[in-house]
CSV table of C-alpha atoms in Angstrom, one decimal:
chain,number,residue,atom,x,y,z
A,18,MET,CA,58.0,36.3,7.0
A,19,ARG,CA,59.9,33.5,3.9
A,20,ARG,CA,59.5,31.1,6.6
A,21,LEU,CA,56.2,32.2,7.6
A,22,ASN,CA,55.0,31.9,3.6
A,23,ILE,CA,57.1,28.2,3.2
A,24,LEU,CA,55.3,27.2,5.9
A,25,ALA,CA,52.1,28.3,4.7
A,26,LEU,CA,52.3,27.1,1.2
A,27,GLY,CA,52.7,23.6,2.7
A,28,ILE,CA,50.0,23.6,4.5
A,29,MET,CA,47.6,24.7,1.8
A,30,LEU,CA,49.6,21.6,-1.1
A,31,ALA,CA,48.7,19.2,1.9
A,32,ILE,CA,45.3,20.9,2.4
A,33,GLY,CA,45.0,20.1,-1.4
A,34,MET,CA,45.9,16.4,-1.3
A,35,LEU,CA,43.9,15.6,1.4
A,36,ALA,CA,40.8,16.9,-0.6
A,37,SER,CA,41.9,15.3,-3.5
A,38,CYS,CA,42.1,11.5,-1.8
A,39,SER,CA,38.7,12.6,-0.7
A,40,ARG,CA,37.7,12.7,-3.2
A,41,LYS,CA,38.8,9.9,-5.5
A,42,ASP,CA,37.8,7.6,-2.4
A,43,LYS,CA,34.0,9.4,-3.1
A,44,THR,CA,32.2,7.7,-5.6
A,45,PRO,CA,28.4,8.4,-6.4
A,46,GLU,CA,26.6,6.4,-4.4
A,47,LYS,CA,24.1,3.8,-6.0
A,48,PRO,CA,20.7,1.3,-5.0
A,49,VAL,CA,21.5,-0.6,-3.2
A,50,GLU,CA,21.1,-4.6,-4.3
A,51,SER,CA,20.1,-7.6,-2.7
A,52,SER,CA,23.3,-9.6,-2.8
A,53,ALA,CA,21.6,-12.6,-2.8
A,54,PRO,CA,17.9,-12.4,-1.7
A,55,ALA,CA,16.3,-15.8,-0.5
A,56,ASP,CA,13.5,-15.2,-3.1
A,57,ALA,CA,15.2,-13.9,-6.0
A,58,ALA,CA,15.5,-17.3,-7.8
A,59,GLY,CA,11.2,-17.4,-7.6
A,60,MET,CA,10.8,-13.2,-8.8
A,61,LEU,CA,13.6,-14.0,-11.3
A,62,ASP,CA,10.7,-17.0,-13.4
A,63,LEU,CA,7.9,-14.2,-13.0
A,64,VAL,CA,10.3,-11.7,-15.5
A,65,PRO,CA,11.8,-14.0,-17.7
A,66,GLU,CA,13.9,-12.8,-20.5
A,67,ASP,CA,11.1,-13.8,-23.1
A,68,PRO,CA,7.7,-12.3,-21.4
A,69,GLY,CA,5.4,-14.4,-23.2
A,70,VAL,CA,3.9,-11.2,-25.3
A,71,ALA,CA,5.2,-10.9,-29.2
A,72,GLY,CA,7.8,-8.9,-30.0
A,73,TRP,CA,9.3,-7.6,-26.3
A,74,ALA,CA,12.0,-9.3,-24.5
A,75,ARG,CA,14.5,-8.2,-22.0
A,76,GLN,CA,16.6,-5.6,-21.7
A,77,GLY,CA,19.5,-5.9,-19.2
A,78,GLU,CA,19.6,-7.3,-16.5
A,79,VAL,CA,17.0,-8.3,-13.3
A,80,ARG,CA,17.7,-6.0,-10.4
A,81,PHE,CA,16.9,-6.8,-7.0
A,82,PHE,CA,16.0,-4.5,-4.4
A,83,ASP,CA,15.9,-4.9,-0.6
A,84,GLU,CA,14.6,-2.3,2.2
A,85,ASP,CA,18.2,-1.3,2.1
A,86,GLY,CA,18.0,-0.3,-1.2
A,87,LEU,CA,13.6,0.6,-1.4
A,88,PHE,CA,14.6,4.5,-0.3
A,89,GLU,CA,17.2,4.3,-3.8
A,90,LEU,CA,14.1,2.9,-5.8
A,91,ILE,CA,11.2,5.0,-5.4
A,92,ASN,CA,12.3,8.2,-2.8
A,93,GLY,CA,10.2,8.8,0.1
A,94,ALA,CA,7.1,6.1,-0.9
A,95,ALA,CA,9.5,3.6,1.0
A,96,GLU,CA,7.8,4.1,4.0
A,97,SER,CA,4.7,3.2,2.8
A,98,TYR,CA,4.9,-0.4,1.6
A,99,PHE,CA,7.7,-0.9,5.1
A,100,VAL,CA,4.4,-0.7,6.3
A,101,TYR,CA,2.6,-2.9,4.0
A,102,GLY,CA,5.3,-5.3,4.6
A,103,PHE,CA,7.8,-5.3,1.9
A,104,ARG,CA,9.9,-7.8,1.2
A,105,GLN,CA,12.1,-7.4,-1.8
A,106,VAL,CA,10.8,-5.9,-5.5
A,107,ALA,CA,12.3,-6.8,-9.2
A,108,ALA,CA,13.1,-3.6,-11.8
A,109,VAL,CA,13.2,-4.7,-14.7
A,110,GLU,CA,12.7,-2.8,-18.5
A,111,TYR,CA,11.1,-4.7,-21.7
A,112,GLY,CA,11.2,-3.6,-25.9
A,113,ASN,CA,10.1,-3.8,-28.2
A,114,PRO,CA,12.0,-2.4,-32.5
A,115,ALA,CA,7.9,-2.2,-33.3
A,116,HIS,CA,7.4,1.0,-30.1
A,117,SER,CA,9.2,3.8,-29.0
A,118,SER,CA,8.7,3.2,-25.1
A,119,PRO,CA,9.7,0.6,-23.4
A,120,ILE,CA,7.4,-1.5,-20.4
A,121,LEU,CA,8.5,-0.5,-17.1
A,122,LEU,CA,8.4,-3.0,-13.9
A,123,GLU,CA,8.9,-3.3,-10.4
A,124,LEU,CA,7.6,-6.8,-9.5
A,125,TYR,CA,7.1,-5.9,-5.4
A,126,ARG,CA,7.1,-9.3,-2.9
A,127,MET,CA,5.2,-7.8,0.0
A,128,GLU,CA,4.6,-10.0,3.3
A,129,ASP,CA,1.1,-11.2,2.3
A,130,THR,CA,-2.0,-11.3,0.2
A,131,ARG,CA,-3.5,-9.0,2.9
A,132,ASN,CA,-0.9,-6.4,2.3
A,133,ALA,CA,-0.7,-6.9,-1.6
A,134,PHE,CA,-3.9,-6.1,-1.9
A,135,GLY,CA,-3.5,-2.9,0.9
A,136,ILE,CA,-0.7,-1.3,-0.7
A,137,TYR,CA,-2.7,-1.9,-4.4
A,138,ARG,CA,-5.1,0.3,-2.7
A,139,SER,CA,-3.8,2.4,-0.9
A,140,GLU,CA,-2.6,3.5,-4.3
A,141,LEU,CA,-5.9,3.1,-6.1
A,142,GLN,CA,-6.4,6.3,-8.2
A,143,PRO,CA,-10.2,7.4,-8.0
A,144,ASP,CA,-10.6,7.6,-11.5
A,145,ALA,CA,-9.3,4.3,-11.9
A,146,ASP,CA,-9.9,2.3,-14.9
A,147,PHE,CA,-11.0,-1.2,-13.7
A,148,ARG,CA,-8.7,-4.7,-16.0
A,149,SER,CA,-9.4,-8.5,-14.5
A,150,ILE,CA,-6.5,-8.4,-14.9
A,151,GLY,CA,-5.2,-11.0,-11.2
A,152,ALA,CA,-7.0,-10.2,-8.6
A,153,GLU,CA,-7.4,-6.5,-9.6
A,154,GLY,CA,-6.3,-3.8,-11.4
A,155,TYR,CA,-5.6,-0.9,-13.2
A,156,ILE,CA,-4.9,1.2,-16.4
A,157,GLY,CA,-4.3,4.8,-17.0
A,158,GLU,CA,-2.3,6.6,-19.6
A,159,THR,CA,0.9,6.0,-19.2
A,160,GLY,CA,0.7,2.7,-17.0
A,161,LEU,CA,-0.7,-0.3,-15.4
A,162,ASN,CA,-1.6,-2.1,-12.0
A,163,PHE,CA,-2.5,-5.1,-10.7
A,164,TRP,CA,-1.8,-7.4,-7.2
A,165,ALA,CA,-1.5,-11.1,-6.9
A,166,GLY,CA,-1.3,-12.9,-3.8
A,167,PRO,CA,1.6,-12.1,-2.7
A,168,TYR,CA,2.8,-9.2,-5.0
A,169,TYR,CA,2.4,-5.6,-6.7
A,170,ALA,CA,2.8,-5.4,-10.1
A,171,LYS,CA,3.6,-1.8,-11.7
A,172,LEU,CA,3.8,-0.9,-15.3
A,173,VAL,CA,5.0,2.1,-16.7
A,174,VAL,CA,5.6,3.7,-20.3
A,175,TYR,CA,6.9,6.8,-21.5
A,176,GLU,CA,4.5,7.8,-23.9
A,177,ASP,CA,0.6,7.8,-23.8
A,178,SER,CA,-0.5,5.5,-26.7
A,179,GLU,CA,-4.3,3.3,-27.0
A,180,GLU,CA,-1.7,0.4,-28.9
A,181,LEU,CA,0.7,0.9,-25.9
A,182,ARG,CA,-1.9,0.0,-23.3
A,183,ARG,CA,-3.3,-2.6,-25.6
A,184,GLU,CA,0.8,-4.0,-25.5
A,185,MET,CA,0.9,-3.5,-21.5
A,186,GLU,CA,-2.5,-5.2,-20.5
A,187,LYS,CA,-1.4,-7.9,-22.4
A,188,PHE,CA,2.0,-7.9,-20.9
A,189,ALA,CA,0.1,-7.5,-17.2
A,190,LEU,CA,-2.3,-11.1,-18.2
A,191,ARG,CA,0.6,-12.9,-19.4
A,192,LEU,CA,3.4,-11.9,-15.8
A,193,ALA,CA,-0.7,-12.5,-13.8
A,194,GLU,CA,-0.6,-16.4,-15.3
A,195,ARG,CA,2.7,-16.7,-14.4
A,196,ILE,CA,2.0,-15.6,-10.0
A,197,GLY,CA,-0.7,-18.4,-10.4
A,198,VAL,CA,-3.0,-18.2,-7.7
A,199,SER,CA,-6.1,-16.9,-6.5
A,200,GLY,CA,-8.0,-13.8,-7.5
A,201,ASP,CA,-9.7,-13.9,-4.5
A,202,LEU,CA,-10.3,-10.9,-2.4
A,203,PRO,CA,-9.2,-11.2,1.0
A,204,PRO,CA,-11.9,-13.2,2.9
A,205,GLU,CA,-12.0,-9.5,5.5
A,206,VAL,CA,-13.8,-8.1,2.7
A,207,ALA,CA,-16.9,-9.6,3.1
A,208,LEU,CA,-17.8,-8.7,6.4
A,209,PHE,CA,-18.4,-4.9,4.2
A,210,PRO,CA,-22.5,-5.8,2.4
A,211,GLU,CA,-23.0,-4.3,-0.4
A,212,LYS,CA,-25.8,-1.8,0.0
A,213,ASP,CA,-24.5,1.7,-0.4
A,214,LEU,CA,-21.6,0.3,-0.3
A,215,VAL,CA,-18.8,2.7,-2.8
A,216,PRO,CA,-17.3,0.7,-5.3
A,217,HIS,CA,-13.6,-0.4,-4.4
A,218,SER,CA,-13.4,1.6,-1.6
A,219,ILE,CA,-12.9,-1.4,1.5
A,220,ARG,CA,-9.1,-1.1,1.9
A,221,PHE,CA,-6.8,-3.1,4.9
A,222,LEU,CA,-5.0,-0.2,7.9
A,223,PRO,CA,-1.8,-2.5,9.6
A,224,ALA,CA,-1.5,0.0,12.1
A,225,ASP,CA,-1.9,2.8,14.1
A,226,VAL,CA,-5.6,2.5,12.7
A,227,LEU,CA,-8.1,6.4,13.1
A,228,GLY,CA,-4.6,7.8,14.4
A,229,GLN,CA,-4.6,5.5,17.4
A,230,THR,CA,-1.2,3.1,18.3
A,231,TYR,CA,-3.7,0.3,19.7
A,232,LEU,CA,-5.9,-0.2,16.5
A,233,ARG,CA,-4.1,-2.1,13.7
A,234,GLU,CA,-4.4,-4.8,11.0
A,235,ALA,CA,-7.9,-3.4,10.1
A,236,PHE,CA,-10.5,-3.1,7.2
A,237,GLU,CA,-12.6,-0.3,5.9
A,238,ALA,CA,-14.9,0.7,3.3
A,239,ARG,CA,-17.4,3.5,2.8
A,240,TYR,CA,-20.8,3.6,2.2
A,241,ARG,CA,-23.3,6.6,0.7
A,242,SER,CA,-27.0,6.9,1.5
A,243,GLY,CA,-29.0,10.1,2.1
A,244,GLY,CA,-26.7,12.6,0.6
A,245,GLY,CA,-24.2,11.1,3.8
A,246,GLU,CA,-21.1,9.5,3.4
A,247,THR,CA,-20.5,6.4,6.0
A,248,ARG,CA,-16.4,5.5,7.0
A,249,VAL,CA,-16.3,2.2,8.5
A,250,VAL,CA,-13.4,0.8,10.4
A,251,VAL,CA,-13.7,-3.6,11.3
A,252,LEU,CA,-10.9,-5.0,13.2
A,253,SER,CA,-10.1,-8.1,15.9
A,254,PRO,CA,-8.2,-6.7,17.6
A,255,GLY,CA,-6.8,-10.4,19.6
A,256,GLY,CA,-9.5,-12.1,21.3
A,257,GLU,CA,-12.6,-11.2,23.1
A,258,ALA,CA,-10.9,-9.0,26.1
A,259,ALA,CA,-8.6,-7.4,23.9
A,260,ALA,CA,-11.5,-6.0,21.9
A,261,ARG,CA,-13.3,-5.2,24.9
A,262,GLU,CA,-10.1,-2.7,26.1
A,263,ALA,CA,-9.3,-1.6,22.2
A,264,LEU,CA,-13.4,-0.1,22.7
A,265,ASP,CA,-12.7,1.5,26.4
A,266,LYS,CA,-9.7,3.5,24.9
A,267,TYR,CA,-11.9,4.8,22.2
A,268,ARG,CA,-14.2,5.6,24.0
A,269,ILE,CA,-11.1,7.9,26.5
A,270,PHE,CA,-10.4,9.0,23.4
A,271,THR,CA,-13.5,10.1,21.3
A,272,ALA,CA,-14.7,11.4,25.3
A,273,THR,CA,-11.5,14.0,25.3
A,274,GLY,CA,-11.9,15.5,21.6
A,275,GLY,CA,-15.8,14.9,21.1
A,276,GLU,CA,-18.4,13.5,22.8
A,277,VAL,CA,-20.3,10.2,24.2
A,278,ILE,CA,-24.2,10.8,23.9
A,279,ARG,CA,-25.3,7.3,25.3
A,280,GLU,CA,-23.7,3.8,25.6
A,281,VAL,CA,-25.7,1.2,23.8
A,282,SER,CA,-26.1,-2.7,25.1
A,283,SER,CA,-26.7,-4.4,21.6
A,284,PRO,CA,-26.3,-5.1,18.6
A,285,GLY,CA,-23.5,-7.6,19.9
A,286,ASP,CA,-22.0,-7.0,22.6
A,287,GLY,CA,-23.2,-2.9,23.1
A,288,GLY,CA,-20.9,0.0,22.2
A,289,PHE,CA,-21.2,3.7,22.3
A,290,VAL,CA,-22.8,6.3,20.2
A,291,GLY,CA,-20.8,9.7,19.8
A,292,LYS,CA,-20.3,12.8,18.2
A,293,ASP,CA,-16.4,13.2,16.4
A,294,ALA,CA,-14.7,16.4,16.9
A,295,TYR,CA,-13.5,15.6,12.9
A,296,TYR,CA,-16.0,13.5,11.3
A,297,GLY,CA,-18.6,14.3,13.4
A,298,PRO,CA,-21.3,11.6,13.9
A,299,MET,CA,-20.8,8.3,14.7
A,300,ALA,CA,-21.1,5.2,17.0
A,301,ALA,CA,-18.1,2.1,17.5
A,302,LEU,CA,-20.1,-1.5,19.1
A,303,GLN,CA,-18.0,-4.5,19.4
A,304,SER,CA,-19.6,-8.3,18.8
A,305,GLY,CA,-17.0,-11.2,20.5
A,306,GLY,CA,-13.7,-10.3,20.1
A,307,ARG,CA,-14.5,-7.9,16.9
A,308,ILE,CA,-15.0,-4.4,16.8
A,309,ALA,CA,-17.0,-1.9,14.0
A,310,ILE,CA,-16.5,1.8,14.5
A,311,ALA,CA,-19.0,4.6,11.8
A,312,LEU,CA,-17.8,7.8,11.7
A,313,GLY,CA,-20.1,10.4,9.9
A,314,GLY,CA,-23.2,10.2,8.0
A,315,THR,CA,-26.0,11.5,8.5
A,316,SER,CA,-26.6,10.7,12.4
A,317,ALA,CA,-25.3,8.9,15.5
A,318,ASP,CA,-28.3,6.2,15.1
A,319,ALA,CA,-27.2,5.8,11.0
A,320,ALA,CA,-23.4,5.2,12.3
A,321,LEU,CA,-25.1,3.5,14.7
A,322,ARG,CA,-26.8,0.8,11.9
A,323,GLN,CA,-23.9,1.4,9.5
A,324,ALA,CA,-21.7,-0.6,12.3
A,325,ALA,CA,-24.4,-2.8,14.1
A,326,ALA,CA,-24.5,-4.4,9.3
A,327,CYS,CA,-20.5,-4.9,8.8
A,328,LEU,CA,-20.4,-6.6,12.6
A,329,ALA,CA,-23.3,-9.2,11.1
A,330,GLU,CA,-21.3,-10.0,8.2
A,331,LYS,CA,-19.8,-13.5,8.3
């Protein structure tokens, strides 16, 4: 019996030692920082120690995160950034002795201008207070977002203060100057006529447009007229044949859950009108390598007119 007790004690001690070693070896997880990001030097120039706003200075080091570290920086929101061609983010804090809150900056480098516009508009708040910063920006109680070129900037303070909002705006203007690229919207925005267009409703959809894997890289906008709202999607699948194939697939999809009411031979190369299972009235048209799909509104004919108007724009 004594021998068994000694044996049991030995096993318990061994287990304890292994557990102790395991605890010593296990260190808290930290955000994965890019060890040598290819464009770190370029981004570093955009977040200098002196941001050009009186009294403010960079505190600590600039942290760079790539795809591996983005989950740690912004948690579950990372997936949406990957969809928009995320490349890298620089995270930095600026302080001013005259203010109790620092300004926290996250500067995202996306794949290109379209994707920077896309991620910015995807996070746009419906009650946004817009500012002429970069290509477009808006300010809230404790935050300011804007985009310019391939960059998307997000500034945050800890206090709801008019004075801090003014400082954020000055800070953002200086940052936009350093980025120094054209403030133009993507050229595809011109595809949408201004009549009845809901302001700031145009967005870029990189993938799975309308839930369809074969519809990619589209721009969409919302229109309000006659008491109804219409969602219009415009995309170029890659040539006339590819556009025809995509339209045929969408016709089958519409008929499966809703109804194809009739075919139309014009405008453009024609298409069809029908009833969508979710939006109701709808129309889909092709013109060369471009497709326009209008969903919702007061009638299928109204949707057809709206789709045709978008195809008419060059």
